[in-house]
XYZ file of C-alpha atoms in Angstrom:
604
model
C 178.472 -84.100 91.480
C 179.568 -81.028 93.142
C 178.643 -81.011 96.504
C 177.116 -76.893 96.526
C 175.062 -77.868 93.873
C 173.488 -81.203 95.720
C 172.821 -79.801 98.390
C 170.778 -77.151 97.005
C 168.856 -79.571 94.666
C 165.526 -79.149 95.998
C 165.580 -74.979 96.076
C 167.682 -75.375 92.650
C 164.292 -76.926 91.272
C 161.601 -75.084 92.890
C 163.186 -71.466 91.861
C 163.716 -73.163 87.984
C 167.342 -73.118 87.815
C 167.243 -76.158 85.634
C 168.948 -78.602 82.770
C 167.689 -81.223 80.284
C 171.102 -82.661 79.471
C 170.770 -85.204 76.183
C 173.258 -86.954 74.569
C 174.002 -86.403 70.876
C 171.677 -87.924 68.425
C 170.031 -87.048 64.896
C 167.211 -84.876 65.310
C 163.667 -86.366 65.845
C 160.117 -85.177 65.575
C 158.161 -86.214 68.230
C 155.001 -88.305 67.718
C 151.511 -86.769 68.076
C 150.270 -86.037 71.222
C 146.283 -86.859 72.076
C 144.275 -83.595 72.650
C 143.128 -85.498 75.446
C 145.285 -86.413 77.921
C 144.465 -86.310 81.280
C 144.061 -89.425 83.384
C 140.919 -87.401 85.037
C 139.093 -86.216 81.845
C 138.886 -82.586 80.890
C 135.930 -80.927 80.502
C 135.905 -79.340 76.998
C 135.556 -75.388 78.211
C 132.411 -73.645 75.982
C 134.262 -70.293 76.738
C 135.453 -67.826 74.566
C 139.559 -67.848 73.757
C 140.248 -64.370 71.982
C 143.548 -62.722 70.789
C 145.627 -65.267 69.807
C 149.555 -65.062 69.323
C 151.466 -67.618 67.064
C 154.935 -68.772 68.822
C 157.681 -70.337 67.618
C 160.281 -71.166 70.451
C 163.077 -73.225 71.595
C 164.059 -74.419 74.822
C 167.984 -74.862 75.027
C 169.694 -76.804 77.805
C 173.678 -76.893 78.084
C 175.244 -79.626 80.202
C 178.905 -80.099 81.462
C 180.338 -83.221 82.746
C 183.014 -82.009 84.847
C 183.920 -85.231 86.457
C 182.813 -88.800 87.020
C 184.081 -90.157 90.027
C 185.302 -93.763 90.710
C 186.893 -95.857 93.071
C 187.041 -94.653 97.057
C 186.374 -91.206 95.671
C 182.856 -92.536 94.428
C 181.924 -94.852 97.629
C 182.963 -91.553 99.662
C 180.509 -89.755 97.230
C 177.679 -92.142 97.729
C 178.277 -92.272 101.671
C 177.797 -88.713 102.255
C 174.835 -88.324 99.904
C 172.924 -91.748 100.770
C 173.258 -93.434 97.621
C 174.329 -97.109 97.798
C 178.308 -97.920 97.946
C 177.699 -99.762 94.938
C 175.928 -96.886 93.172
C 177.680 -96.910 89.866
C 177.283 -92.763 88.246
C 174.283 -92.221 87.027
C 172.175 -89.357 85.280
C 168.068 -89.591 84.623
C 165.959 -86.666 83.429
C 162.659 -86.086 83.177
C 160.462 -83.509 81.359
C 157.068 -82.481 80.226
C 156.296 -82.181 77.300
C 154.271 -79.277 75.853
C 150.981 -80.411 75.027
C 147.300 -78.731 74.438
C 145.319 -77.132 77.136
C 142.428 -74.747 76.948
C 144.506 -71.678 76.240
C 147.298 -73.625 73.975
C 147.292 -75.036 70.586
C 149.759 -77.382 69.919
C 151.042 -77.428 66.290
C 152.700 -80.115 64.753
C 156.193 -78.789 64.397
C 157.568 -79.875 67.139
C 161.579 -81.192 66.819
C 163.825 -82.236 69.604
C 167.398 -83.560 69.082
C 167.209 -86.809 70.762
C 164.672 -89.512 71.230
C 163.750 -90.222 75.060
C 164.131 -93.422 76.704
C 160.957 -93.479 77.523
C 157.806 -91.454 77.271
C 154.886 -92.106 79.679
C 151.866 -90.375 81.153
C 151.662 -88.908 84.731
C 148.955 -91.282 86.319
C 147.708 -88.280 88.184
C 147.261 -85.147 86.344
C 147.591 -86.576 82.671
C 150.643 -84.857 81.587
C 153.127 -86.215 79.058
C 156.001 -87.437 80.305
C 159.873 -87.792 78.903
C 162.909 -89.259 80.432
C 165.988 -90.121 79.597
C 168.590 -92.100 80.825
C 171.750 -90.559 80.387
C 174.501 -92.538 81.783
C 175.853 -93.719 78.473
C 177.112 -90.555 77.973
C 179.008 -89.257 81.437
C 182.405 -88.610 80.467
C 184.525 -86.151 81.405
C 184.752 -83.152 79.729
C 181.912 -83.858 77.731
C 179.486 -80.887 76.850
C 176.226 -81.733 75.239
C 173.186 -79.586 74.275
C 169.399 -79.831 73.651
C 167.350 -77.998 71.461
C 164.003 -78.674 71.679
C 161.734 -76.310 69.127
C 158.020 -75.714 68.936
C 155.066 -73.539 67.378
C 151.976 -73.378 69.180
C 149.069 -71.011 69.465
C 148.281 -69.123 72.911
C 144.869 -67.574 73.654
C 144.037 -64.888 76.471
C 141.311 -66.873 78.598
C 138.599 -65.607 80.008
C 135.887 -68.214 80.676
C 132.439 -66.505 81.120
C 131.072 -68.465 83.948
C 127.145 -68.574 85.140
C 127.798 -69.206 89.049
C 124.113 -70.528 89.209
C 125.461 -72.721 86.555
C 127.782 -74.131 88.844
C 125.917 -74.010 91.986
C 123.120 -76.195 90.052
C 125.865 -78.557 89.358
C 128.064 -79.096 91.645
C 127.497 -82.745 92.419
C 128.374 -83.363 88.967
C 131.940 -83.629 89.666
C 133.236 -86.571 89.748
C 133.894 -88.081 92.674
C 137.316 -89.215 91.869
C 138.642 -85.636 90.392
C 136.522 -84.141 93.277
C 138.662 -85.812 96.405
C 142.006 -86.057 94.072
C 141.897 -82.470 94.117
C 140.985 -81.486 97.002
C 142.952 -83.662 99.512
C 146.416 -82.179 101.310
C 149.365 -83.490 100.112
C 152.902 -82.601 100.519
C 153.477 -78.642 99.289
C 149.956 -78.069 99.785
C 149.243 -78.745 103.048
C 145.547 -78.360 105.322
C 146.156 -76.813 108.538
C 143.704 -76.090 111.554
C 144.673 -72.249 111.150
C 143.914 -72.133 107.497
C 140.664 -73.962 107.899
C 139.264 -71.628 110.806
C 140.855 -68.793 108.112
C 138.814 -70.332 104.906
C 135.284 -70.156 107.561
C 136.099 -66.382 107.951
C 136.863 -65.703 104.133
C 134.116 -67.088 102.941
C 131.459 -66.425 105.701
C 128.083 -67.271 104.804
C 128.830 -67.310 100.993
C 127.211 -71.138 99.563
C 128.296 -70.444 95.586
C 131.634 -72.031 95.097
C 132.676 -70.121 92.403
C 132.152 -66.797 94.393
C 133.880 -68.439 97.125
C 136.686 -68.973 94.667
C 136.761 -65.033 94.535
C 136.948 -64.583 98.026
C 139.882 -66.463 98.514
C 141.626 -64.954 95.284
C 140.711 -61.588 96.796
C 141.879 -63.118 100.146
C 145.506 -64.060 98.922
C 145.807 -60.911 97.447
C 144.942 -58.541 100.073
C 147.760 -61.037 102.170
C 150.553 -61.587 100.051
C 153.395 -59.875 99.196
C 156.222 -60.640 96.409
C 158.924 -62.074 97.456
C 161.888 -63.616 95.594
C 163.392 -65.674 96.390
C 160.977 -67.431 99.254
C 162.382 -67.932 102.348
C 160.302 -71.841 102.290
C 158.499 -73.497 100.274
C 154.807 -74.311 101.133
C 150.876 -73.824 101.702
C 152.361 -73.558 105.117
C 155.037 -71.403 105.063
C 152.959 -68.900 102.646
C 150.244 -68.609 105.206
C 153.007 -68.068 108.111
C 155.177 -65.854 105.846
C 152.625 -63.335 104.132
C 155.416 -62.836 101.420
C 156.402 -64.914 98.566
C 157.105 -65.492 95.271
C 154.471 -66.840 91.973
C 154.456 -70.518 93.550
C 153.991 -69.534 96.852
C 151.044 -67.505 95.940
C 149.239 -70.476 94.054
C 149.910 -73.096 96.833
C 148.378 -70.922 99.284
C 145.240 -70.573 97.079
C 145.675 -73.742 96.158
C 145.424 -75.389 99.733
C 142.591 -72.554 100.623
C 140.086 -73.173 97.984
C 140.807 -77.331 98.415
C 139.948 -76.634 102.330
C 136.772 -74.854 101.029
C 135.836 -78.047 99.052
C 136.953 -76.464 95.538
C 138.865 -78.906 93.416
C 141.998 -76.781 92.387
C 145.718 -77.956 90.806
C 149.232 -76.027 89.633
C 149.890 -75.007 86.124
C 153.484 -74.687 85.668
C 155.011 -72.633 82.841
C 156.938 -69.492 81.569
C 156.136 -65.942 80.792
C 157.157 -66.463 76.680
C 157.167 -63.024 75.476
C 160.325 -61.294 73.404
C 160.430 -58.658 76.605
C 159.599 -61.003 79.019
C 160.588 -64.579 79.315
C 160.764 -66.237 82.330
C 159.175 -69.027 84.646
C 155.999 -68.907 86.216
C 153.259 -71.044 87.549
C 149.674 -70.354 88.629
C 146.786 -72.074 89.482
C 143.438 -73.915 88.323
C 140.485 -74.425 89.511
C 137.625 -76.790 88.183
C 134.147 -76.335 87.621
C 131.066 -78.193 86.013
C 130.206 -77.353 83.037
C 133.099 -75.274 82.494
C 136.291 -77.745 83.188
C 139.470 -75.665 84.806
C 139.562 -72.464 85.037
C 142.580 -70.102 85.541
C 143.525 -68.492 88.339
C 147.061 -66.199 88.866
C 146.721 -64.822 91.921
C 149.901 -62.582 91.635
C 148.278 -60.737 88.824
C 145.581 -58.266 89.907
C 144.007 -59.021 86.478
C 144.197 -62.942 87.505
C 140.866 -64.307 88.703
C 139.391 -66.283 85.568
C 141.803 -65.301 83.234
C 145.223 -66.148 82.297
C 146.929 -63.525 78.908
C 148.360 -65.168 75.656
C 151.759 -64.500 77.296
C 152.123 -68.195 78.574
C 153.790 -71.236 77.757
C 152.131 -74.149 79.848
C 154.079 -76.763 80.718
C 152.673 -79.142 83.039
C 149.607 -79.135 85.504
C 150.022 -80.505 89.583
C 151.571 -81.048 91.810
C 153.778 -83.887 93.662
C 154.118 -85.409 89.922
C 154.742 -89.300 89.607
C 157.526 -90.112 87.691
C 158.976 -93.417 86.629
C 162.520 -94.534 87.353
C 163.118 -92.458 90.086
C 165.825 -94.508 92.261
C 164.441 -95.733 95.915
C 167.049 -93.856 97.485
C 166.631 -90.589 95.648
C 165.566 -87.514 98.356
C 164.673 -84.028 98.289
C 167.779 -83.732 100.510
C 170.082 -84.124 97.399
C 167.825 -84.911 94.450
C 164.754 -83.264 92.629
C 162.285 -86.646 93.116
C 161.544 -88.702 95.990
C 159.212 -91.460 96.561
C 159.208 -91.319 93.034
C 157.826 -88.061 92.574
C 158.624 -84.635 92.000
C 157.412 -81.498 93.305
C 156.347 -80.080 90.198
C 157.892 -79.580 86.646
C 158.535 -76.703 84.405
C 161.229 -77.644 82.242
C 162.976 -80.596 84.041
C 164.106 -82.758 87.209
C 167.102 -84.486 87.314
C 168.724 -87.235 89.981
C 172.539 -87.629 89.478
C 174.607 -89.569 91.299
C 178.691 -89.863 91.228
C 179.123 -86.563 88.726
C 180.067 -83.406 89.060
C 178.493 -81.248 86.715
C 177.912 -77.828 85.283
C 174.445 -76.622 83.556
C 172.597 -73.518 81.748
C 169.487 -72.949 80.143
C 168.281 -70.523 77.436
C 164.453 -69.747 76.511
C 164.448 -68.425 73.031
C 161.298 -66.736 71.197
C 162.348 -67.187 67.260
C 158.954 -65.418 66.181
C 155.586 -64.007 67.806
C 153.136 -62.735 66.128
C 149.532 -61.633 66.289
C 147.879 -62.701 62.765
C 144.593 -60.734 62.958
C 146.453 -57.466 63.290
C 144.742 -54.921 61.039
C 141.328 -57.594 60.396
C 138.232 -56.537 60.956
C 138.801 -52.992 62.149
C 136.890 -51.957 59.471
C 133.486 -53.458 58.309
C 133.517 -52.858 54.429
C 130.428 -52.718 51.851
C 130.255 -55.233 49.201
C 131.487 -53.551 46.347
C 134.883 -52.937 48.222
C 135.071 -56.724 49.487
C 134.734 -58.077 46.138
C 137.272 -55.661 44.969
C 139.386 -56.755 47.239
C 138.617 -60.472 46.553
C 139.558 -59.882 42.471
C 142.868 -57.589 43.233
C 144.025 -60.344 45.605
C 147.820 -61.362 45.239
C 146.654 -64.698 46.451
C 146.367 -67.463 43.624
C 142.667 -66.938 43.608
C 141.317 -69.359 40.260
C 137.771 -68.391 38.013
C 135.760 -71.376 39.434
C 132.658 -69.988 37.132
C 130.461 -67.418 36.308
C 127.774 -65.453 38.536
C 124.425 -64.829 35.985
C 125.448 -61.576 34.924
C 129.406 -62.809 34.420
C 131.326 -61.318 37.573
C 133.643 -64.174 38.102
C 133.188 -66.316 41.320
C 136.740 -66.744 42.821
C 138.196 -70.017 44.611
C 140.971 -70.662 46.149
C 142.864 -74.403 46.702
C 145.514 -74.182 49.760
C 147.084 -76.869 51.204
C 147.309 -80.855 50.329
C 145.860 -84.122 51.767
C 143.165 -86.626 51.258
C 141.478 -84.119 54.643
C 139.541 -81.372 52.863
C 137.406 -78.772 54.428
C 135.230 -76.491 52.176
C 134.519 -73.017 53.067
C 131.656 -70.993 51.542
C 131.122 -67.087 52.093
C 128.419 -64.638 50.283
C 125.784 -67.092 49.494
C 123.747 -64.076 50.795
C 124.659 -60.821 48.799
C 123.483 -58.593 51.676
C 125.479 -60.418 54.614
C 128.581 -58.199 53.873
C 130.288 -59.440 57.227
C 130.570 -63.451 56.202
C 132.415 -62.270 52.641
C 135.140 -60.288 54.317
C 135.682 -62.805 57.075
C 136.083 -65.236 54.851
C 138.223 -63.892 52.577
C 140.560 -62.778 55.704
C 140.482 -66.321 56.428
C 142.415 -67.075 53.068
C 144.731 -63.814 54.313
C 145.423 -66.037 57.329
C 145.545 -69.258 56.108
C 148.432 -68.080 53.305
C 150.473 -65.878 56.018
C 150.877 -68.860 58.504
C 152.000 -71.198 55.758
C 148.918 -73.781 56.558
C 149.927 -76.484 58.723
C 149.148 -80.137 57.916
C 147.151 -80.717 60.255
C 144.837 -78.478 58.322
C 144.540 -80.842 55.434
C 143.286 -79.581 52.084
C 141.036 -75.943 52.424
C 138.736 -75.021 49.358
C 137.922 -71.172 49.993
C 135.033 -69.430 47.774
C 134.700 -66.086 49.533
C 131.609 -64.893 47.292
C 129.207 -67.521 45.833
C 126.696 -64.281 45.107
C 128.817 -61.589 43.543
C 125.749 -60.173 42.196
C 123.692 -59.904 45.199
C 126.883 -58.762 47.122
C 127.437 -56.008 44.186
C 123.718 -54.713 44.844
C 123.477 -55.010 48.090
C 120.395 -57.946 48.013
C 119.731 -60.749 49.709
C 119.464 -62.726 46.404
C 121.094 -62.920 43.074
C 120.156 -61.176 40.323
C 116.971 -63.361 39.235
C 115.654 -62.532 43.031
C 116.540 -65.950 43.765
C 117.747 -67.261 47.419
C 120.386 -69.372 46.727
C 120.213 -70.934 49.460
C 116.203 -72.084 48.598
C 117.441 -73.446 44.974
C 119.213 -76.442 45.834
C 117.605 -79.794 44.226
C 116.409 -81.420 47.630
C 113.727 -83.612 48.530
C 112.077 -80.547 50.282
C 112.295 -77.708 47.437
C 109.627 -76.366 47.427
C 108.381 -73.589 44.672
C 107.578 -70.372 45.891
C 106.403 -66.463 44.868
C 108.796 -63.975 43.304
C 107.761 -61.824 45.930
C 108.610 -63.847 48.742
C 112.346 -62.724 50.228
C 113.046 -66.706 50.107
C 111.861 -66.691 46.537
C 113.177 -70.705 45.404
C 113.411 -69.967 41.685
C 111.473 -70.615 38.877
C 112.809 -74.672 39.102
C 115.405 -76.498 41.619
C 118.836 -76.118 40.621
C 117.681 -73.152 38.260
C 120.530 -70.710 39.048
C 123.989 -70.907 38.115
C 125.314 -70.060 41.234
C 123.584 -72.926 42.814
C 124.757 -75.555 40.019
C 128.239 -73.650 40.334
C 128.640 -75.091 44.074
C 127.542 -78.472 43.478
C 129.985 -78.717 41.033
C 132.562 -77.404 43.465
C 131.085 -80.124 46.312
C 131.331 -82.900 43.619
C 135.020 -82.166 42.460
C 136.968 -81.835 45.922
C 134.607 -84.027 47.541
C 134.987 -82.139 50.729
C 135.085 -83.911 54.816
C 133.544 -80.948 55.845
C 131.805 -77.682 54.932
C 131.530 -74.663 56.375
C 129.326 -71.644 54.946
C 129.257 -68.138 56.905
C 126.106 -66.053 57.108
C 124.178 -63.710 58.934
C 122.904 -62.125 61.600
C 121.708 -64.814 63.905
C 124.523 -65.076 65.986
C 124.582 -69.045 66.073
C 126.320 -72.821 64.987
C 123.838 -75.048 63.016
C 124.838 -77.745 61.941
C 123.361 -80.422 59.267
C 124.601 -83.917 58.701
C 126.924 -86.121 61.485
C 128.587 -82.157 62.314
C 127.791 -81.850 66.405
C 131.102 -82.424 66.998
C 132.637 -79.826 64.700
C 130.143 -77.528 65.982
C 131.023 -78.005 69.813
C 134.238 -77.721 68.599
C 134.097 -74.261 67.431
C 132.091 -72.935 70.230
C 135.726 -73.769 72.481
C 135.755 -69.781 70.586
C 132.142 -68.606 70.812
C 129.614 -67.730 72.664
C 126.529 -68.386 70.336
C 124.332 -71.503 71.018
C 124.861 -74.540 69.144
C 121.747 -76.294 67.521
C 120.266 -78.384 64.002
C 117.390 -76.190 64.218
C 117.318 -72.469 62.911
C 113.981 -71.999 63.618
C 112.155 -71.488 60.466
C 111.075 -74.224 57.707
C 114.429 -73.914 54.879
C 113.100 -75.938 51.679
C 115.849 -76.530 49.219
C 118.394 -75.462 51.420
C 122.561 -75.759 50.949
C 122.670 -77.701 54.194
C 119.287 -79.820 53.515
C 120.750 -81.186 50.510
C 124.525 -81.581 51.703
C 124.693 -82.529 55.256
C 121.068 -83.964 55.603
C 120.731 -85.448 52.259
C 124.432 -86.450 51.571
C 125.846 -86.662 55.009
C 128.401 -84.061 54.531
C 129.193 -82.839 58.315
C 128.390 -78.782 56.993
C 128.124 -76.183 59.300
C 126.185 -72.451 59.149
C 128.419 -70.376 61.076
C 125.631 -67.233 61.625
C 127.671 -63.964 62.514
C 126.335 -61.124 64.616
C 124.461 -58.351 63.447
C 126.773 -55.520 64.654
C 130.745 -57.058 64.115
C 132.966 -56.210 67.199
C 136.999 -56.323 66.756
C 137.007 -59.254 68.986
C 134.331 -61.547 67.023
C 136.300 -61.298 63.833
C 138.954 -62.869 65.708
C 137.097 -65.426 67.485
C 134.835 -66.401 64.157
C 138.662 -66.917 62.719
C 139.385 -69.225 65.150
C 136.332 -70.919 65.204
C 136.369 -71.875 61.696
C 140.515 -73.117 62.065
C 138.739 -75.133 64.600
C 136.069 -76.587 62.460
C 139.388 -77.568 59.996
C 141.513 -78.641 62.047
C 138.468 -81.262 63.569
């Protein structure tokens, strides 16, 4: 290996000058990875994750054997860089993968050109480990190559945290993520001086999340950028005053740990078309809530991260498999076998010289809500809409008066979600969402992962032509399904239940829908309570979509519902069906989230 290059290992990977070289191989797609994945169990985090950006991207390493060495020319090698005379050339990489966090969703197209040795999790912090062993392949002269390609949703979060919340429950954290991650380790060390600083930033504050603030503020106000750093270091950030993205998050890092605040690295890239680049941050957990961001070089940091990011990895000090015993900093990128931390490799070579280069490439980005929901239409222009739709929208029946109710089949699989909208003529709002939905669902080419979607935008065409709550008859659909509970009722009464259960064809219309696509899940969007209610074995489904939305999750709306759609599915049949209940007043940002919330609920 050439010597320059060895010697600068250690600053090579802290400042991200890095390769993944592979050997070549017939392209692979990598197994599924579980949502759940750390070896100190997430919290699922209730808060809100708005504007999302689709991503497609590759990560492209180039590698150059220049020269193995053999003979005295090796055991003169391995003497000067304390490897073991007998040290045969060797080359062993290891990356993390790109798996899901709070603010990433990882989709399922996800090739790389070579299958790893080995792929393990990091013991520590959960991440998803893969290595190769590369020796086979050191020839001279060889060049090899890596692609590795992705799509993945990114979120801006921006957790809305109750400090009492977390102040009530504090001793709720467990006691083994509580001293993992706040302890000193190597990087992010606990000095005397910092401790007597923490006393003064904080003062007399007892909330730990404003505490948190304090010290963000604190770093701030004391830092300046600095590329490259001059060490690397909760030490030498403290001493320094001027530093780059890591040095920023160690010193936080190490501050809020000293003030009893469990707080870890996140390692990634800025992955924008104008901006790609690396960059790493910092976390912080809290009860309730799980980890929360915090980028302490961004003014705009404190409990929030943008949908800019490409997360990599989270800690610090990683453990890594295979490392050799007599691997060091000094030369290598692992010791003790461990690395410092990892955005998109570390590599110990021994006997080579060799020559690398990277590329991070952004094939497509693109926000798919642009344009939705910056208008709130009436009815009469959403069900236009709905019947001059280029989608392949089929006539699934009749309403009473003979406006055809549209539906729309997407996707494949024995998986199938249902989605109902306008069941409720004069809830406008669930309509149009869900016929965006279908918008969305076509533009991104549905993934598998979202199985089989049924989509019937408008159930009540009549009541959303007029403007009522019911369908022509007066009739509340959703009081006119054949349950054990229907119940007959006035004309007068705003719930009127019809003249009989199952009376209207708009009720018989969706049974008939339920009994031909037998769906795994339904989903039906109303209004204006502002809430997820679930029916039938659906709590998880629910908690899953309120990862997007603030509204409470409960079984009970409130109010007796005789003969109701979820009565007689979820209760009655044990279909998992959710009532998504919109606001009253639609903002540009809860058409989004509501979007996401119900991809969610598919996706389950």
């Amino acid at each position: 290996m050439n010597l320059s290059i060895q010697q600068k290992a250690l600053i090579r990977l802290f400042l991200t000058l890095g390769v993944i070289i592979l050997v070549v191989s017939n392209c692979a797609y990598l197994p599924d990875v579980s949502k759940k994945s750390s070896a100190l169990a997430d919290q699922i985090n209730p808060a809100t994750l708005s504007n999302p950006r689709l991503v497609s991207g590759e990560l492209i390493i180039n590698f150059n054997i220049e020269e193995v060495l053999a003979d005295t020319a090796l055991t003169t090698w391995n003497r000067a860089h304390g490897v073991p005379v007998d040290q045969p050339p060797l080359l062993r990489i290891w990356s993390s993968d790109i798996t899901e966090q709070p603010a990433q969703q990882q989709l399922e197209n996800r090739v790389i050109s070579i299958v790893p040795t080995d792929i393990f999790t990091d013991s520590d912090n959960g991440n998803r480990i893969l290595y190769w062993d590369l020796t086979d392949s050191l020839k001279p002269g060889n060049s090899f190559s890596i692609t590795r390609r992705f799509e993945y949703t990114t979120y801006e979060f921006a957790p809305r945290i109750n400090p009492v919340t977390v102040a009530q429950n504090w001793n709720l954290i467990p006691d083994s993520l509580r001293s993992f991650y706040t302890k000193p380790e190597q990087f992010l060390e606990q000095t005397p001086e910092m401790v007597t600083e923490v006393i003064s930033i904080i003062a007399k504050e007892a909330n730990p999340f404003r505490k948190s603030e304090l010290i963000f503020n604190w770093v701030r106000q004391n830092m300046t950028y600095v590329y490259p750093p001059k060490a690397r270091g909760a030490i030498a950030a403290f001493k320094n005053g001027s530093d780059d993205c890591g040095q920023y998050s160690a010193l936080f890092i190490s501050l809020c740990r000293i003030a009893g605040i469990p707080a870890r690295q996140q390692s990634g890239f800025n992955f924008m078309l104008d901006n790609t680049g690396y960059h790493v941050w910092a976390e912080i957990f809290l009860p309730t809530y799980g980890w929360i961001p915090m980028d302490p070089t961004r003014e705009n940091g404190f409990n929030y991260i943008d949908n800019t990011r490409l997360i990599a990895s989270v800690g610090m000090n990683i453990p890594l498999k295979y490392v050799p015993s007599w691997s060091t900093y000094e030369f290598q990128e692992a010791e003790n076998g461990r690395t410092p931390f990892m955005q998109l490799f570390s590599m110990v070579a021994s006997g080579i010289e060799i020559h690398t280069s990277t590329e991070l490439n952004i094939l497509e980005s693109i926000d798919p809500y642009s344009g939705i929901g910056k208008t709130a239409l009436m009815g009469p222009q959403i069900y236009k809409n709905l019947a001059a739709s280029k989608l392949p929208f089929a006539v699934a029946g009749e309403s009473t008066t003979g406006h055809p109710i549209y539906l729309l089949e997407l996707g494949s699989g024995v998986n199938t979600s249902l989605i109902f909208g306008g069941f409720h003529g004069d809830e406008e709002a669930g309509s149009q969402l869900v016929l965006e939905l279908a918008n969305i669902l076509t533009r991104e080419k549905l993934q598998p992962e979202f199985g089989r979607v049924i989509i019937v935008p408008v159930l009540n065409p009549d009541g959303l032509l007029a403007d009522t709550r019911t369908n022509i008859n007066d009739v509340d659909i959703n009081r006119n399904f054949p349950t054990k509970n229907w119940s007959p009722s006035t004309k007068i009464d705003k719930y009127y239940s019809g003249p009989a259960a199952g009376s209207e064809i708009e009720t018989l219309l969706a049974i008939e829908i339920i009994k031909k696509y037998q769906p795994d899940r339904i989903i039906t969007v109303h209004a204006p309570l502002e809430m997820i209610n679930y029916d039938g074995p659906a709590t998880e489904i629910a908690n899953s979509m309120a990862r997007f939305l603030d509204y409470p999750v409960t079984s009970d709306i409130g109010y007796p519902t005789p003969g109701s759609f979820g009565t007689y599915t979820g209760i009655e049949r044990n279909i998992p069906v959710i009532t998504l209940e919109l606001p009253r007043q639609m903002q540009s940002a809860d058409w989004v989230q509501n979007l996401e919330a119900i991809k969610a609920a598919i996706r389950y």
